[in-house]
Each structure stands twice: as C-alpha cells, then as structure tokens.
Coordinates of C-alpha atoms in Angstrom, one line a residue:
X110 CA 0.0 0.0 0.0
X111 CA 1.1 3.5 -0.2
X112 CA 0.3 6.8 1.8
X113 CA 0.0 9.7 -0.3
X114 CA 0.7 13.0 0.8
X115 CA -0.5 16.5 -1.0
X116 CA 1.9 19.2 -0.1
X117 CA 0.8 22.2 -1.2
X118 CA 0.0 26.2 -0.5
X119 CA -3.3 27.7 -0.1
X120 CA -4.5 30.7 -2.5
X121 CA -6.3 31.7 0.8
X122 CA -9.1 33.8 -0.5
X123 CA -6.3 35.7 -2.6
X124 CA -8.9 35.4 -5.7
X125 CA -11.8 36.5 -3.3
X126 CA -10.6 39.6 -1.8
X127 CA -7.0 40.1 -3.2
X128 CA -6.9 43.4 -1.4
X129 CA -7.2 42.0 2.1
X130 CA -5.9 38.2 1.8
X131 CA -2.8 36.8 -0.1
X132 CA -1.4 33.1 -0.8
X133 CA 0.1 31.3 2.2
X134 CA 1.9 28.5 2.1
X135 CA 4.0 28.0 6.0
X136 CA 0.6 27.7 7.4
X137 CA -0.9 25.2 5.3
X138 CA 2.6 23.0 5.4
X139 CA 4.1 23.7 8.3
X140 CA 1.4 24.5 10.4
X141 CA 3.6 25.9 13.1
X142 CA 1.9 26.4 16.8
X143 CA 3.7 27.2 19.5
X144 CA 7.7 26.8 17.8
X145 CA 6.2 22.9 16.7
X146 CA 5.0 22.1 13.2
X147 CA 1.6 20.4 13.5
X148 CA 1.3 19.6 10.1
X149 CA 4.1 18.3 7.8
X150 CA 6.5 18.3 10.4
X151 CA 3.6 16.0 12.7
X152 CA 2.8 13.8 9.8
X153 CA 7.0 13.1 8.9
X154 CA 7.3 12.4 12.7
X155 CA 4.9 9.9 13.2
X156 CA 5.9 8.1 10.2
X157 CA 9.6 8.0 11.0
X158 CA 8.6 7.2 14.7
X159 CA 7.2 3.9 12.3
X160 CA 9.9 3.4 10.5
X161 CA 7.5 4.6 7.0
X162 CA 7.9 6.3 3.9
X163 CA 5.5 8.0 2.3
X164 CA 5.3 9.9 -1.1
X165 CA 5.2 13.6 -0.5
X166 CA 3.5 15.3 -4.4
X167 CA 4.6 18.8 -4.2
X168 CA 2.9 21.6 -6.3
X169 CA 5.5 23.4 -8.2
X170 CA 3.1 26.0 -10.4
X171 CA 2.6 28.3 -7.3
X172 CA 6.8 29.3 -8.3
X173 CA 5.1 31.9 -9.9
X174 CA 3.8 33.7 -6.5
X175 CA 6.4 32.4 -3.8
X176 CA 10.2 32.1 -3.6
X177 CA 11.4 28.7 -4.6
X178 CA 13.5 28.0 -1.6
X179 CA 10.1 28.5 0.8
X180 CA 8.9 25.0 -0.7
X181 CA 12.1 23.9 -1.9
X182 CA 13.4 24.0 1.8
X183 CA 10.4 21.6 3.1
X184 CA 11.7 19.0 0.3
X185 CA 15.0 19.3 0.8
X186 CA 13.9 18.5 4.3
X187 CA 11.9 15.8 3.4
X188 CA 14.5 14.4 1.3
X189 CA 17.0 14.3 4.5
X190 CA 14.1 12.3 6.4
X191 CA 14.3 9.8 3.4
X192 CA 10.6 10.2 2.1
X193 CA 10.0 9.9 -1.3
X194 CA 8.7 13.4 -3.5
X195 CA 6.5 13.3 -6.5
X196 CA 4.8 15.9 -8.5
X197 CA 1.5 17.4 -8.2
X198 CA 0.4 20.4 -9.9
X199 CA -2.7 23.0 -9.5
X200 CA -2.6 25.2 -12.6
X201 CA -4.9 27.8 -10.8
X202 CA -1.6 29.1 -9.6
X203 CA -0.5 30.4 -13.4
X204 CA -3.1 33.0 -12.3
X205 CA -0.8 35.1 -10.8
X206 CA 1.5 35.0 -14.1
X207 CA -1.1 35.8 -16.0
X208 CA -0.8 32.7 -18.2
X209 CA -3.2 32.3 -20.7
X210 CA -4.7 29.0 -20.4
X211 CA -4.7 30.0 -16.0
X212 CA -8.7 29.3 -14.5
X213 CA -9.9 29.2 -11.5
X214 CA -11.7 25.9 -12.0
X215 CA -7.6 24.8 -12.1
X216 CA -8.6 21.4 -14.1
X217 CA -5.4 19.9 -15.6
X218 CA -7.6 17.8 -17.9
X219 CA -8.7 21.1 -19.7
X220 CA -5.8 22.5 -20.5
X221 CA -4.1 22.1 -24.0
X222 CA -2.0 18.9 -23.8
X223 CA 1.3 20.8 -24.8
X224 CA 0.5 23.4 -21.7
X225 CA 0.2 20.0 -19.4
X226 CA 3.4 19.0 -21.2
X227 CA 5.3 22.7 -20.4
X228 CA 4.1 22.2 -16.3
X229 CA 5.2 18.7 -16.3
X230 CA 8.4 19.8 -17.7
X231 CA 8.9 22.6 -15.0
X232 CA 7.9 20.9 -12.5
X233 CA 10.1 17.6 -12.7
X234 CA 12.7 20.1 -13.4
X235 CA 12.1 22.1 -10.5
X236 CA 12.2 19.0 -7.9
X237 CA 15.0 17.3 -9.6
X238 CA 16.9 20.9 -8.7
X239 CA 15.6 20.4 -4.8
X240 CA 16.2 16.8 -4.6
X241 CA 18.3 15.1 -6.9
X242 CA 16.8 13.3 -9.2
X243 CA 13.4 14.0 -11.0
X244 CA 10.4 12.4 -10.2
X245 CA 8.5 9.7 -11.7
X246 CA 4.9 10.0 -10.7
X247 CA 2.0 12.6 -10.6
X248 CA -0.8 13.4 -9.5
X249 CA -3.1 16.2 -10.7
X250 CA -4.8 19.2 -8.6
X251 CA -8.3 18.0 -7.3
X252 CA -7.8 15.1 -9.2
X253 CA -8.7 16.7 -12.9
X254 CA -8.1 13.6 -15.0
X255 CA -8.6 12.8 -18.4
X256 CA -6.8 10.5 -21.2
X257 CA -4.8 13.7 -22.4
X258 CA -3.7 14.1 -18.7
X259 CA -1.5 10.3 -19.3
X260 CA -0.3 11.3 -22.8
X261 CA 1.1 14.4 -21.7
X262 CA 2.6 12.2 -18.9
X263 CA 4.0 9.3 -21.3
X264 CA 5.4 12.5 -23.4
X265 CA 7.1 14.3 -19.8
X266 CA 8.7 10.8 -18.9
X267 CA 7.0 10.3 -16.1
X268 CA 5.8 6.1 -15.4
X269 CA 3.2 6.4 -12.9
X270 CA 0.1 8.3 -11.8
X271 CA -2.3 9.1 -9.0
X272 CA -4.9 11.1 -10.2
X273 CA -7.9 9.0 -10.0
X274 CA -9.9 9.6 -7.0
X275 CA -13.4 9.0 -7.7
X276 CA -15.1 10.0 -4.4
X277 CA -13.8 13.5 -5.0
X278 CA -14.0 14.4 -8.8
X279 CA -15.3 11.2 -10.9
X280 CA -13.8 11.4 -14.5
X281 CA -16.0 12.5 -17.3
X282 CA -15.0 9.9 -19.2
X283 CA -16.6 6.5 -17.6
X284 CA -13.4 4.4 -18.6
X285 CA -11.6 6.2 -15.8
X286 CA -13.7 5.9 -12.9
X287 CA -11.5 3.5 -10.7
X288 CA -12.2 3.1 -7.3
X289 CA -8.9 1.4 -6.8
X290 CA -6.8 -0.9 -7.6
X291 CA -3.9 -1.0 -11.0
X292 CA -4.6 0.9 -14.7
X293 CA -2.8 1.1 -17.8
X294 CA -3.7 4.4 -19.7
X295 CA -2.3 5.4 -22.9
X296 CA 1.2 4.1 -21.8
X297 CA 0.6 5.4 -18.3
X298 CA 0.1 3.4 -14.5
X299 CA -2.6 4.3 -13.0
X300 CA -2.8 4.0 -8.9
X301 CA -6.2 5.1 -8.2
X302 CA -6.5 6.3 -4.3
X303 CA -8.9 3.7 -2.9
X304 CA -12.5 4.7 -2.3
X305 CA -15.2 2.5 -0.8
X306 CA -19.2 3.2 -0.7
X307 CA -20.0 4.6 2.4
X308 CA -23.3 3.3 4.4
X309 CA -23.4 5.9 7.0
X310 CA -26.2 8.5 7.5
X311 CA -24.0 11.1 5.6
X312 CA -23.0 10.3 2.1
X313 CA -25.3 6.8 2.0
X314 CA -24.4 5.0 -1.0
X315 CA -22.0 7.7 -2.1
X316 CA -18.0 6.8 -2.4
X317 CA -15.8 8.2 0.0
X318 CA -11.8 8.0 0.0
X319 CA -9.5 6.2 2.0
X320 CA -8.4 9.7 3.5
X321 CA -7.6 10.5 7.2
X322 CA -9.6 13.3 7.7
X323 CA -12.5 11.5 5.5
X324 CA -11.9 8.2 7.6
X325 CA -12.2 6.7 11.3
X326 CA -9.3 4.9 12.2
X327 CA -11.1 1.9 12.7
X328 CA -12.7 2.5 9.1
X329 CA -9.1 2.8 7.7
X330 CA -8.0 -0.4 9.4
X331 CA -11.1 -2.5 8.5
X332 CA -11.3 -1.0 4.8
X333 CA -7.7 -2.3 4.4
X334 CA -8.5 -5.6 5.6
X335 CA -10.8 -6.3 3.6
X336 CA -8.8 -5.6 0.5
X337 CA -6.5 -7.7 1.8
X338 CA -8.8 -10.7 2.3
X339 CA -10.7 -10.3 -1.1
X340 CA -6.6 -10.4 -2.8
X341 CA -6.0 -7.2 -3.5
X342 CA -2.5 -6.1 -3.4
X343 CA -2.9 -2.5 -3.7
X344 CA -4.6 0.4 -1.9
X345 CA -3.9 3.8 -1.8
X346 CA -4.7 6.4 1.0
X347 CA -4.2 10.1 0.7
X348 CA -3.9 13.3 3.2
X349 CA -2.3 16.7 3.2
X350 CA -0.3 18.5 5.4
X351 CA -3.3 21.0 6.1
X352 CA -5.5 18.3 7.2
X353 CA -3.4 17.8 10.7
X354 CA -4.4 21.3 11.7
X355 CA -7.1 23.6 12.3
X356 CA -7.6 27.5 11.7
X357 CA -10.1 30.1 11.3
X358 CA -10.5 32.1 8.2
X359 CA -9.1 32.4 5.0
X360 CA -5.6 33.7 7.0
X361 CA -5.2 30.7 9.0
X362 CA -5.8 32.7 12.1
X363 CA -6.0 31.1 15.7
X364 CA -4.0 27.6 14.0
X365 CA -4.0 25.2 16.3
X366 CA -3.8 20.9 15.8
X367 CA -6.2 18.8 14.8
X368 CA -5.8 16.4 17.5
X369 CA -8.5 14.1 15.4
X370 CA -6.9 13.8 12.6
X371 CA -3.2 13.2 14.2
X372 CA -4.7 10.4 16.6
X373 CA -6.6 8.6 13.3
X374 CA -2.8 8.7 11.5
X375 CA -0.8 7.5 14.2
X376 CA -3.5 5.0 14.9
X377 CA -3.0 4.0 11.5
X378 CA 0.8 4.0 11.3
X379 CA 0.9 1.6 14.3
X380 CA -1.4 -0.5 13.1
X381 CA 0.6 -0.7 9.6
X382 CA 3.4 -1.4 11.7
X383 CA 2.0 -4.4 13.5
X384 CA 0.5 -6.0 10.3
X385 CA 3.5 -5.4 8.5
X386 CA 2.9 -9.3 7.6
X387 CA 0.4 -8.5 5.6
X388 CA 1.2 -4.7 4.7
X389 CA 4.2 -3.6 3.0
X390 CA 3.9 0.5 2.7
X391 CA 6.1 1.1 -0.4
X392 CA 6.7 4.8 -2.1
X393 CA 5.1 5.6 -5.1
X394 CA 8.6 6.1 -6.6
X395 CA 9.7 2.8 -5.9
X396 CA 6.5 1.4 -7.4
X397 CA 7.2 3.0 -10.3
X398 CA 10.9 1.9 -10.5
X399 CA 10.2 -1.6 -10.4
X400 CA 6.6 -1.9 -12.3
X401 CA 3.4 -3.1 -11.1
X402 CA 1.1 -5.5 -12.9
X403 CA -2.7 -4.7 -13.5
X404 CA -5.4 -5.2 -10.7
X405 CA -8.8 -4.3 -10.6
X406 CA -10.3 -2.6 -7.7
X407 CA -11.8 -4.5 -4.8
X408 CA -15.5 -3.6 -4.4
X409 CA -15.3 -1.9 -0.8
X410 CA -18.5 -1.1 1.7
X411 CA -18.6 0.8 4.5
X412 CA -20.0 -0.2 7.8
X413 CA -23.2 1.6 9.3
X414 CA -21.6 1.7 12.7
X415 CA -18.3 3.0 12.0
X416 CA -19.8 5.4 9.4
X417 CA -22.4 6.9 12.2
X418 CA -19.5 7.1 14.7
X419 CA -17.5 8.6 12.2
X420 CA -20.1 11.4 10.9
X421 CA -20.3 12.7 14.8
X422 CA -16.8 12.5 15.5
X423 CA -16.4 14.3 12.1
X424 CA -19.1 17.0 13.3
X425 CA -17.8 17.4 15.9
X426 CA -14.2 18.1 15.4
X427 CA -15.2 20.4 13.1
X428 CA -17.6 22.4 14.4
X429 CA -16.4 22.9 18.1
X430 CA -13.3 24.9 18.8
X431 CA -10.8 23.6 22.1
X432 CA -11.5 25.2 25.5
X433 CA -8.0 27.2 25.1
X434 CA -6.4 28.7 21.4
X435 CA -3.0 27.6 20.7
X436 CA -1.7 30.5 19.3

C-alpha cells in the first residue's frame, strides 16, 4: 500500500478579496503552533517514529507567486528524512503570471495537452533541482483527469500516476472511474487512491476516499483488511499536510492541531506497523521503478456503525473549537 501526501499552499481567499488576503503557504505546510510544526512536520514524525515512507506530491506552479526556496526547503527536508517526493500540480496558480490557459476551476484535464506538457516539464525540473533526481509520478490538482492528462505524462517521462480519485471528482470519461486498484492508460500506470461506498447517515451509497480526515481509524483499518482478504494487493490512502491542523478564516488565524486527525494517522501507522505481515507500505517512486502488474479494484462497503461514529466525530471536530487557542 502507499500513503500519499499533498503538499501544497493555499490561495487563501487571494482570488476573493486580493486586497485583504494573499497566498500562504507555511501555514498550510508547516502549520507551526507554538515553535512545533503540527502539520508536515507531525505527519513526517509519526511516520519515522514507524519506520514509514511515504510519497510527498509537491505543487511546483505556485513558483510563480512564492520564492522557490520557501517549498524547496520543506523538500530538501523531506528528502534528508528519506521520504520519497512526486509531482503534483494546480494550474490555478498560473493566475498570478497571468498565463493564458490559467482558471480558477484549475482542471489539468482542460488544458491544452502541450501546456500540461510545459508544467510537467517545470515541475520535474524544479524537484530534480531540490532533490536530486526528478520524479517519476503525478498526481493532478483536485484530481482533474482525463486521457490527455497520461499522454502528456508518457510524453514528460513520467511512469506512474495518481490522479484518480473517484469520491472526489469522478472522470468524465466512464473508462476512468477507478475506485482502486492498477490501470494502464495510454502508456501510463494508474494507482487510483482507494474509495469505498459509504453506508453511513451522511453520504449513504456515495464513495468516500481512503483519506484520514474523511476516515475513522477503525474504518481505515477494516477497509484495508478487507482488500487484503478479497486479494488485492494495492490500496492507496491520501492526506495533506493541512489536514493535521485547524484555523479560522481564509488567513489561518488562531492555528492550532487537529488532535482528530493526528490520533486517526498515528492509529494508523501503528497498526501498519503491526500487520506489517500482511502490509508492505512502499513509495510511489519505488513502485514506479520496479513496475506493477494490473489489478482491478476490490468492491469496498462501509459499515453503518463505523460510518455513524465517524459522521459525529467528524461533526464534531469540526464544528467545536478547544477550551483554550493555541496561538
């Protein structure tokens, strides 16, 4: 299995109201509170603490609004904590070049296949400079997918995507819609992030990702057994850095930890720890390196209970600040 990790700023209501907010990105990576780093720095932590790597896709287009060295620095760190980096990209942040083919519906599968081709090519180029060596995978913003998407892929060099998700943004075209498992696309692999069909009282029926804010623990844990009983050899969960804190506002004012969401992934990483038998977490890049056959997606249901428990928790969490601030 792998764990998947969007690293990426926030425009911050910079489109909104340009004149009041601007772009962050520290906050939404970092997440610093009181001199500790409750987001990236929380998640690398508790995977190390596991012995875990995970793959980090970093957005490179947002070059155009922030020095290169303010991400740059975060890979280069990741790097040093021997986690693997991959690409990701959000065109929406060409906006602030004034590119032409820039929209603030930032879908990669609309854009001219040569544009895709020119970010690719930037991109790979930019984390090659951080890193050392370019990557081979990608996965698109808000997962905007579409056949073009993997030929521009096949024509940047790059093996292995991540950029079906079909809870969040189902493909328009209906030979995409993975909920899982291994895909060949016009030359490209496919690693779809692992959704299941939820039978809670929120989202009955509807898919929902393998996704640590999305997820119980005990959800995540029993999802993944169950692929592993029914033979499946791959699943795919997904987070970002922004998900292990909370804040108010489009400034990420009054930041503070998502205690939730950091129990759930430590929960997780133990667990993946002690089934290690029967779960191998492996980086997208090595994935890529070595080649992965085809493999349809297990058929994945949730479970009322855990799904009602869940949706509370969920509320919640979300809905009712700390007794005390933390910052």
């Amino acid at each position: 299995m792998a764990i998947t990790v969007d690293t990426e700023p926030s425009v911050a209501g910079a489109f909104a109201d340009p004149a009041r907010y601007k772009p962050l990105l520290h906050e939404p990576v970092w997440g610093a509170v009181n001199g500790r780093s409750e987001a990236l720095g929380f998640v690398v932590d508790t995977l190390l603490a596991h012995g875990l790597t995970a793959s980090f896709f970093v957005e490179t287009v947002h070059l155009s609004c922030f020095p290169e060295d303010a991400m740059g620095g975060y890979v280069r760190w990741l790097r040093e904590k021997g986690q693997d980096i991959q690409l990701h990209l959000h065109p929406v942040w060409s906006r602030f070049e004034g590119a032409r083919y820039a929209s603030v519906n930032d879908r990669c599968r609309e854009l001219p296949e040569d544009r895709l081709v020119e970010l690719i090519a930037a991109g790979s180029e930019r984390i090659e400079k951080w890193c050392g060596r370019p990557p081979l995978c990608l996965r698109t913003g808000n997962f905007s997918v579409s056949t073009s998407v993997y030929r521009a892929m096949r024509r940047a060099g790059l093996k292995l995507g991540s950029n079906v998700c079909l809870a969040v943004a189902p493909p328009k075209e209906a030979a995409l819609r993975f909920s899982g498992g291994v895909h060949r696309v016009a030359g490209v692999t496919e690693l779809a992030v692992t959704c299941f069909r939820d039978r809670g009282p929120v989202g009955r029926g509807r898919y929902r990702p393998l996704q640590v804010s999305a997820c119980s623990f005990d959800e995540l844990r029993d999802l993944l057994i169950s692929v592993n009983r029914a033979g499946g050899t791959v699943a795919v969960v997904v987070t970002h850095p922004f998900e292990f804190v909370k804040w108010s506002g489009p400034d990420f004012s009054r930041l503070r930890a998502n205690t939730v969401v950091q129990r759930r992934f430590a929960q997780l990483c133990h667990f993946l720890t002690q089934a290690a038998d029967r779960f191998e977490v492996v980086p997208m890049g090595r994935i890529a390196e070595a080649g992965i056959e085809p493999e349809e997606a297990v058929s994945l249901h949730g479970r009322a209970l855990s799904s009602t428990l869940r949706a509370v928790e969920n509320f919640v969490n979300d809905r009712f600040p700390p007794l005390t601030w933390m910052g």
